[in-house]
Short mmCIF file of C-alpha atoms in Angstrom, two decimals:
data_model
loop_
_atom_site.label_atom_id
_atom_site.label_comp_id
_atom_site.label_asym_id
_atom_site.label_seq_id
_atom_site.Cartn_x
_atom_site.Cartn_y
_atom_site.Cartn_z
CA UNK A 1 172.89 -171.71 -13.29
CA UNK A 2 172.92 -169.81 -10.08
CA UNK A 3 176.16 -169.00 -9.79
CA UNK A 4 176.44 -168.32 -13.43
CA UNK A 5 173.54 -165.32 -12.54
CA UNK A 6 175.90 -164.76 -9.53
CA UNK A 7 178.63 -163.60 -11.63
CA UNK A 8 177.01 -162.29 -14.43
CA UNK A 9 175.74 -159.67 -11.87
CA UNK A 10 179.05 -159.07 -10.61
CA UNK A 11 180.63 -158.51 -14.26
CA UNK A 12 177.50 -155.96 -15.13
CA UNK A 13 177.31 -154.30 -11.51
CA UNK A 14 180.79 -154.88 -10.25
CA UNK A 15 181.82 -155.75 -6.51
CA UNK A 16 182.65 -153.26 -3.59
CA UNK A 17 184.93 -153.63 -0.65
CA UNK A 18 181.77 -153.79 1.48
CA UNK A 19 179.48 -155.79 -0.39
CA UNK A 20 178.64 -159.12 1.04
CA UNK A 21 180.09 -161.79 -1.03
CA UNK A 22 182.30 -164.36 -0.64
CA UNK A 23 186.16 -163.19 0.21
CA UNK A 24 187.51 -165.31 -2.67
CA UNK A 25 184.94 -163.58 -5.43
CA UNK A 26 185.63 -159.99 -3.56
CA UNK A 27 189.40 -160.59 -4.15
CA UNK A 28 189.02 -161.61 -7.92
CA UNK A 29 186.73 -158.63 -8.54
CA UNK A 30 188.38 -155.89 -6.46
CA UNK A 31 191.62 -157.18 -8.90
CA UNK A 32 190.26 -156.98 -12.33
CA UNK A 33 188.01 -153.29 -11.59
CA UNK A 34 191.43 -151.74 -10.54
CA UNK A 35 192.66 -150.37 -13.63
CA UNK A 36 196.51 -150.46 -14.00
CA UNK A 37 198.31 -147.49 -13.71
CA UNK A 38 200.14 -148.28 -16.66
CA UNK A 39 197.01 -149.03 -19.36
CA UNK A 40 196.51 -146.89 -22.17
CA UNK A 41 193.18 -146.38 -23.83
CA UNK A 42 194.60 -145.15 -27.34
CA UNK A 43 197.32 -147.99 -27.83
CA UNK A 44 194.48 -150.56 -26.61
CA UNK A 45 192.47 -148.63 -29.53
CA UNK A 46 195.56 -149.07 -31.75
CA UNK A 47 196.02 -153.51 -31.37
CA UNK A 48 192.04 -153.87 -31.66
CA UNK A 49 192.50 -152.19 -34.92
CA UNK A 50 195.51 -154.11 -36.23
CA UNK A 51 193.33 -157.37 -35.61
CA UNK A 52 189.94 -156.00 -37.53
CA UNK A 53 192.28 -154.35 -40.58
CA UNK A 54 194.12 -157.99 -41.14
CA UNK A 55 190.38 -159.48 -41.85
CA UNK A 56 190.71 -163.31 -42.10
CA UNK A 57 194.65 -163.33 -42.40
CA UNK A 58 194.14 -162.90 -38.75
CA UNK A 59 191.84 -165.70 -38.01
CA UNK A 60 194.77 -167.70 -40.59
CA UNK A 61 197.24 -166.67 -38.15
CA UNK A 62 195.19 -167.74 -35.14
CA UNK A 63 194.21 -171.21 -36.31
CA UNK A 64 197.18 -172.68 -38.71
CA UNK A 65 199.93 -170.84 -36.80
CA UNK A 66 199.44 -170.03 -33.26
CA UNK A 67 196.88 -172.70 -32.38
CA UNK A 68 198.44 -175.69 -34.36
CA UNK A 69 201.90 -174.73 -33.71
CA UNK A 70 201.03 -174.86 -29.93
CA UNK A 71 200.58 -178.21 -30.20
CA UNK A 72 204.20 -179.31 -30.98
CA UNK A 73 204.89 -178.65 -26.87
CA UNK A 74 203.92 -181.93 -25.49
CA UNK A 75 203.02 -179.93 -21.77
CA UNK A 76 200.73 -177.35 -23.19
CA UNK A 77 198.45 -179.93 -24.61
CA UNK A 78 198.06 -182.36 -21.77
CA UNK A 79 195.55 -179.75 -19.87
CA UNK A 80 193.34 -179.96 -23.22
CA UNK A 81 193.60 -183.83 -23.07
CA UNK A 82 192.62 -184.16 -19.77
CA UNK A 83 189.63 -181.66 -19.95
CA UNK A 84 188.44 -184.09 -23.41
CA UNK A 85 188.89 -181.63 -25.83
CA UNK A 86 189.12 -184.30 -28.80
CA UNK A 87 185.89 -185.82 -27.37
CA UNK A 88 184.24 -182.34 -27.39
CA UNK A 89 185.42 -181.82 -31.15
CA UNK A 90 187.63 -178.83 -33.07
CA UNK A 91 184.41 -177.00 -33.77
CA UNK A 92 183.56 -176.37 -30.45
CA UNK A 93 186.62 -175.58 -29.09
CA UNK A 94 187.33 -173.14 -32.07
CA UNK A 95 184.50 -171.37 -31.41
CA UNK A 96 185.07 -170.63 -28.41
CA UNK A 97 188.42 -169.73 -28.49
CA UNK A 98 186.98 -167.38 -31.20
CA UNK A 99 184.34 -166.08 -29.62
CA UNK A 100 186.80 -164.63 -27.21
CA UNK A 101 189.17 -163.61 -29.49
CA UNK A 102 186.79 -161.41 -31.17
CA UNK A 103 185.28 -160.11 -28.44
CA UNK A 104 188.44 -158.40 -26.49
CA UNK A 105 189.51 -157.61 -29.61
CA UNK A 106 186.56 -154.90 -30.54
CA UNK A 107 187.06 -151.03 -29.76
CA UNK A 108 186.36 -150.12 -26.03
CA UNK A 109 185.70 -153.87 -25.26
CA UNK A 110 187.57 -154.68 -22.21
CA UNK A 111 186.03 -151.33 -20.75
CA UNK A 112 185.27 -152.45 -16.91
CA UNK A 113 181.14 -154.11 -17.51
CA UNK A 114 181.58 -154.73 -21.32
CA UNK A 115 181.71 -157.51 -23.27
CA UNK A 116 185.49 -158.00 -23.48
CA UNK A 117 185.71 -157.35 -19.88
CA UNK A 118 183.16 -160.42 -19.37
CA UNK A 119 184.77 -162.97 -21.78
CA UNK A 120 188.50 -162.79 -19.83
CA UNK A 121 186.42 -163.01 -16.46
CA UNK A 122 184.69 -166.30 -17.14
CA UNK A 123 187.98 -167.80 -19.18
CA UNK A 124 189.71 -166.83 -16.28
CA UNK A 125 186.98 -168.84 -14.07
CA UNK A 126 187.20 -171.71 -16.70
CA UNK A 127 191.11 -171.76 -15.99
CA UNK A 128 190.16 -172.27 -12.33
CA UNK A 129 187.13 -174.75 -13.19
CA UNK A 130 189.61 -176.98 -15.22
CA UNK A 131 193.10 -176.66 -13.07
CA UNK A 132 190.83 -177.74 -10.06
CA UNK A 133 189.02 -180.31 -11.95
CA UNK A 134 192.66 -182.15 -13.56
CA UNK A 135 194.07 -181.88 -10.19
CA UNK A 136 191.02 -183.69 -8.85
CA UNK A 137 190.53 -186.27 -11.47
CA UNK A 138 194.19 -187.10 -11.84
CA UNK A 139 195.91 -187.86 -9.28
CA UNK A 140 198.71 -188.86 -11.38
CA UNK A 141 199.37 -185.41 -12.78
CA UNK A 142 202.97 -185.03 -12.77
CA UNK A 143 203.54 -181.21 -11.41
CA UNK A 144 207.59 -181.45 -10.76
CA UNK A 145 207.57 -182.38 -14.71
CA UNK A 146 204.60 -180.10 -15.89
CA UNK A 147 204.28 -177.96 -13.59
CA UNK A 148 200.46 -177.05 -12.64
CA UNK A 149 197.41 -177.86 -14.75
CA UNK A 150 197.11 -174.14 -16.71
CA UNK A 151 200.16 -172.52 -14.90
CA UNK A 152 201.14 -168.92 -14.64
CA UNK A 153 203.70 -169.61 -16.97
CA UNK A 154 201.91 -172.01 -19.81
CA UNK A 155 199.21 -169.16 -20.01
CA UNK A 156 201.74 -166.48 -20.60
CA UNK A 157 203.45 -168.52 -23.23
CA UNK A 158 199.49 -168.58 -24.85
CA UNK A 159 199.19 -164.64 -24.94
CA UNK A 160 202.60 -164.72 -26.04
CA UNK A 161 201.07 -166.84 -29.73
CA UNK A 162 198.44 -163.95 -29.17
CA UNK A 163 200.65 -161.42 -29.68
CA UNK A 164 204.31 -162.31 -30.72
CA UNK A 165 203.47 -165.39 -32.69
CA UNK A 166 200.46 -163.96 -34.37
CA UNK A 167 201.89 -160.73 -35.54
CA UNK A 168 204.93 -162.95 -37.34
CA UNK A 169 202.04 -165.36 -38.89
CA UNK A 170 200.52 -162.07 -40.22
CA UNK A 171 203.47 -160.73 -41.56
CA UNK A 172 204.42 -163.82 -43.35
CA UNK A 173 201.26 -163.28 -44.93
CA UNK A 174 202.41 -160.48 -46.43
CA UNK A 175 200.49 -157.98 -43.93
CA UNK A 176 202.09 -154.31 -42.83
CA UNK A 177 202.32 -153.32 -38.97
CA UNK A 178 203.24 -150.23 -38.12
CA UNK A 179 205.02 -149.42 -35.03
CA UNK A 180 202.00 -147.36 -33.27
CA UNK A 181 199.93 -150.72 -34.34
CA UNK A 182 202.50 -153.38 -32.85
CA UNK A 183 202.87 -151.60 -29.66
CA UNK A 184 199.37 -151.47 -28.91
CA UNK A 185 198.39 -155.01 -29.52
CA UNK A 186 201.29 -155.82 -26.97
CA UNK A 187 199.20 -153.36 -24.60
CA UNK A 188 196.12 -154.90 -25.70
CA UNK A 189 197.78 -158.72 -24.62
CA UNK A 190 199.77 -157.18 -21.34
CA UNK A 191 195.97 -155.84 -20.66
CA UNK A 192 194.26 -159.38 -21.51
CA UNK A 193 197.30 -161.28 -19.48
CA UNK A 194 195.98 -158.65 -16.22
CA UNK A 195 192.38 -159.56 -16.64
CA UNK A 196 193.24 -163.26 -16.61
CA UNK A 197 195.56 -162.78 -13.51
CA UNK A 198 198.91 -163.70 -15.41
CA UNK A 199 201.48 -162.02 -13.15
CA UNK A 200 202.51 -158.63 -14.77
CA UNK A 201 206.35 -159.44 -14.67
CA UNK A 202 205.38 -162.61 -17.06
CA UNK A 203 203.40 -160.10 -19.23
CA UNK A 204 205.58 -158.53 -21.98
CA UNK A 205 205.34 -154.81 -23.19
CA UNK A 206 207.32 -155.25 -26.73
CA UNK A 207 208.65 -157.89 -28.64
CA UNK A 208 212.20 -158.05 -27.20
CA UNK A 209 210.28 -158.72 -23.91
CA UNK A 210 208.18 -161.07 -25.45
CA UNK A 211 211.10 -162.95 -27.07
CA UNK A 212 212.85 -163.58 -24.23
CA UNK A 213 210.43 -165.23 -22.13
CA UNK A 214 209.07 -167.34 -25.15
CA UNK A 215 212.72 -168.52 -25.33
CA UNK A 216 213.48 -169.42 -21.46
CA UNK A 217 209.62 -170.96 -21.64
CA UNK A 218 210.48 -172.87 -24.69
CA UNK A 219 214.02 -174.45 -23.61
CA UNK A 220 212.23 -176.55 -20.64
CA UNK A 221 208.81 -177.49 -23.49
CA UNK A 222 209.70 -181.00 -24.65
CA UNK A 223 208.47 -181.80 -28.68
CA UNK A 224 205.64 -183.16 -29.47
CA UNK A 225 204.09 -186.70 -28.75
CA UNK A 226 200.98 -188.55 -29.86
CA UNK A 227 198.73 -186.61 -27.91
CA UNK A 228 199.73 -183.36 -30.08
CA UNK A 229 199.59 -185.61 -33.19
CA UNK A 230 195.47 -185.98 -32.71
CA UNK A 231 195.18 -182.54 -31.49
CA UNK A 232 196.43 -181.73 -34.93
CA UNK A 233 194.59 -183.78 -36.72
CA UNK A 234 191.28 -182.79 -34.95
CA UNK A 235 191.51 -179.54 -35.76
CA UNK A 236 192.59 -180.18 -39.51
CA UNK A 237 189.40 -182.48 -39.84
CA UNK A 238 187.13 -179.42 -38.34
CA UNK A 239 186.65 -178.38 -41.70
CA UNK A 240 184.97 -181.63 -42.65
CA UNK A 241 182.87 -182.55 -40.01
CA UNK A 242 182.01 -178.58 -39.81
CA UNK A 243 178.73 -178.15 -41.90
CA UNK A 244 178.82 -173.87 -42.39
CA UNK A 245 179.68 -175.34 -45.58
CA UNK A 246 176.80 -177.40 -47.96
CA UNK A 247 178.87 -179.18 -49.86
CA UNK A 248 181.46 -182.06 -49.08
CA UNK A 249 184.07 -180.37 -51.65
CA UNK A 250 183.97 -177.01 -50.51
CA UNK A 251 185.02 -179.06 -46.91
CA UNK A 252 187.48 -180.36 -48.59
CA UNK A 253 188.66 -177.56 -50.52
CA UNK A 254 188.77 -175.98 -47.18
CA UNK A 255 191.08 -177.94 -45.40
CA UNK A 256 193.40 -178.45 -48.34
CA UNK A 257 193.81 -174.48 -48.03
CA UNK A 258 193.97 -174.39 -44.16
CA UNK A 259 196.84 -177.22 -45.22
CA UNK A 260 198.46 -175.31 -47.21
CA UNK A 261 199.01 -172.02 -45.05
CA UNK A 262 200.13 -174.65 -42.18
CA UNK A 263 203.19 -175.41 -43.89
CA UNK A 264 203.73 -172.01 -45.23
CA UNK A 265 203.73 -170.55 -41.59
CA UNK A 266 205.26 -173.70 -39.42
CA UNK A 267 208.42 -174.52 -39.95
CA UNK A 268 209.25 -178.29 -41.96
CA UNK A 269 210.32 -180.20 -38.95
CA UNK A 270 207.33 -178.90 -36.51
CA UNK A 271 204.65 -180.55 -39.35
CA UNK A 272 206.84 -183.28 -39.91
CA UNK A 273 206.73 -184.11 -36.04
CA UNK A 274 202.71 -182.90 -36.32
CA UNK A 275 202.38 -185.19 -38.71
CA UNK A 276 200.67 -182.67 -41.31
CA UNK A 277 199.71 -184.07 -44.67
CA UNK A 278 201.58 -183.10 -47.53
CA UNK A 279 199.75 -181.15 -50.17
CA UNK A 280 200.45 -180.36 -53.90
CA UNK A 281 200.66 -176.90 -54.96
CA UNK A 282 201.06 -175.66 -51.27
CA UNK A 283 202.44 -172.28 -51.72
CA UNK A 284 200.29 -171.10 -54.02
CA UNK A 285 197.39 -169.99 -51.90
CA UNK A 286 199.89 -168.23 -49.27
CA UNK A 287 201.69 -166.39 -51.81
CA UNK A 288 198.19 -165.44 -53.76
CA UNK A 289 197.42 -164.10 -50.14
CA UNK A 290 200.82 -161.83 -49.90
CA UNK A 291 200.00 -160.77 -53.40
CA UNK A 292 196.12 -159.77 -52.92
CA UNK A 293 197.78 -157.72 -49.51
CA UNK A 294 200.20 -155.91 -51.54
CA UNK A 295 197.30 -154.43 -53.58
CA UNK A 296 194.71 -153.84 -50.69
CA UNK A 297 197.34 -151.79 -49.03
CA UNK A 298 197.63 -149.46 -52.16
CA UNK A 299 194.45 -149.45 -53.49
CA UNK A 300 192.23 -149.52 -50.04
CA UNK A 301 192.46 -146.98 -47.02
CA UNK A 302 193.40 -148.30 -43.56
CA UNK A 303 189.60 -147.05 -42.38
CA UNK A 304 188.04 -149.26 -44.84
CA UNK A 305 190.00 -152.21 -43.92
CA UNK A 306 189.45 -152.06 -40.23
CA UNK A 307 185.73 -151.70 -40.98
CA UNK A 308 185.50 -154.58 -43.80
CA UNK A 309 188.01 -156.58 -41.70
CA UNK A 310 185.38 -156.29 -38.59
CA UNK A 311 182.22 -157.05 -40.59
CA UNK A 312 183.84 -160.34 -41.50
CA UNK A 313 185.03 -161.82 -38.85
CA UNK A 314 182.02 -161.16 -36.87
CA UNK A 315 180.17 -163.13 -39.64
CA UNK A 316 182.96 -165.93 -39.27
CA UNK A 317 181.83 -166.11 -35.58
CA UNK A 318 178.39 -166.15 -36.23
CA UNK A 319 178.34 -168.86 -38.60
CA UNK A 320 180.41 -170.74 -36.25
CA UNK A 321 178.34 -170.17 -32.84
CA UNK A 322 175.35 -170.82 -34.60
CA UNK A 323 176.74 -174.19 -35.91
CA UNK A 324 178.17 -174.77 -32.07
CA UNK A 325 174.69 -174.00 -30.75
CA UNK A 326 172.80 -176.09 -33.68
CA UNK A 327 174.65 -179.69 -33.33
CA UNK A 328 175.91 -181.94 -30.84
CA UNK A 329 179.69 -182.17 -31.60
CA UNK A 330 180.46 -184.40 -28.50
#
């Protein structure tokens, strides 16, 4: 709890060259409050609004395409093992992975001392906290064949399902991105990636950048094993053990829809391997989605959106931190 006031103060107040603290914290902070000469302000403005105006087709994107479909490489899911994410449950784990999302995804949020700014400091620190604690606790840890617990290159290959992956998910979805909008949620990543002290050469400015290093990261990922397998299936069960919903057939109506837009947006072979259930009727939700898109982007202004789009999934969050906070899902 100390140290958690320790750098709490340092987010809000910052760090100096002078200041006495420890060299290590000094080095992290004197990093992050140097602002790249390359950031821009309007495109970062541009990608926050692409995620708000997509509403929950973004958080569909997130969960059954980028977060699921991670899975299916066998090395990116061993770190998650080993820190017990199936023992800490889905629930948890997706609400925190959406309580960041969300937050550096607001306007002016990863400002130097706001809130954005704050949530890639301490995931950065929880990097740290859990590549120090794997290497620790096993000693076994094959690094010639996986490399480092939470590499460099693993957490570029994440931002890269930020970005790359979840723009195609939203497009599949029948969603319209316009070039100004693409080009600043790269920013927005490439700014995210800095933050979290990704290397800027592994942080890619468009999507031909962005391709390429997903494909020379993917060619050395082996498929998935069983490990993935229950990874999968814990976070297609989160519906039902989740209780924001009363009743047990609105859980399961749930995850027979988060089903469903799984094996629209992954390809056959990757749920096959995944081992995702198959579903009756799968396309029709999906393609009732694309439809309902079609129609919002006649009938409803691109202000509107972005503000509706906001107000919901900050409602999704708060329904899930408050059933994080409520329960014991270890």
């Amino acid at each position: 709890s100390e140290a958690a006031k320790e750098i709490n103060h340092y987010i809000r107040n910052g760090v100096s060259e002078n200041d006495n603290v420890p060299e290590s914290v000094k080095k992290l902070f004197l990093q992050t409050q140097q602002i790249p000469d390359w950031l821009d302000y309007d495109l970062l403005r541009s990608g926050a609004e692409l995620c708000m105006r997509c509403n929950v087709d973004s958080l569909i994107s997130l969960r059954d395409y980028c977060l699921i479909g991670g899975y299916d490489y066998r090395y990116l899911s061993k770190p998650l093992i080993a820190t017990e994410a199936l023992k800490k449950g889905a629930v948890k784990r997706l609400s925190e992975t959406l309580d960041f999302w969300v937050n550096v995804t607001r306007y002016d949020a990863l400002e130097i001392h706001k809130k954005g700014y704050e949530f890639a400091i301490k995931t950065r620190l929880i990097h740290s906290y859990a590549r120090l604690n794997i290497k620790k606790n096993y000693p076994d840890w094959d690094t010639a064949e996986r490399g480092e617990p939470i590499n460099n290159w693993d957490m570029m290959a994440t931002y890269i399902g930020f970005s790359l992956v979840f723009m195609h998910g939203l497009l599949k979805l029948g969603n319209t991105i316009s070039e100004k909008e693409e080009r600043g949620h790269f920013h927005l990543w490439k700014y995210v990636g800095y933050l979290l002290g990704i290397p800027e050469k592994l942080l890619p400015e468009n999507k031909k950048h962005a391709t390429e290093l997903f494909y020379h990261w993917t060619a050395v990922q082996p498929p998935s094993d069983s490990d993935s397998v229950l990874l999968a299936h814990s976070l297609l069960n989160e519906s039902l053990v989740n209780p924001i919903l009363k009743y047990d057939f609105q859980r399961k109506n749930l995850r027979y829809l988060h089903i469903c837009c799984t094996w629209f947006l992954l390809d056959r072979d990757v749920c096959e391997r995944l081992q995702i259930p198959e579903v009756p009727f799968r396309n029709a939700f999906p393609k009732t989605k694309i439809a309902l898109n079609k129609m919002y982007d006649r009938f409803w202004s691109r202000e509107k959106r972005i503000r509706i789009g906001d107000r919901d999934q900050r409602k999704v969050l708060e329904d899930y931190l408050g059933t994080a906070k409520a329960s014991n899902f270890h």
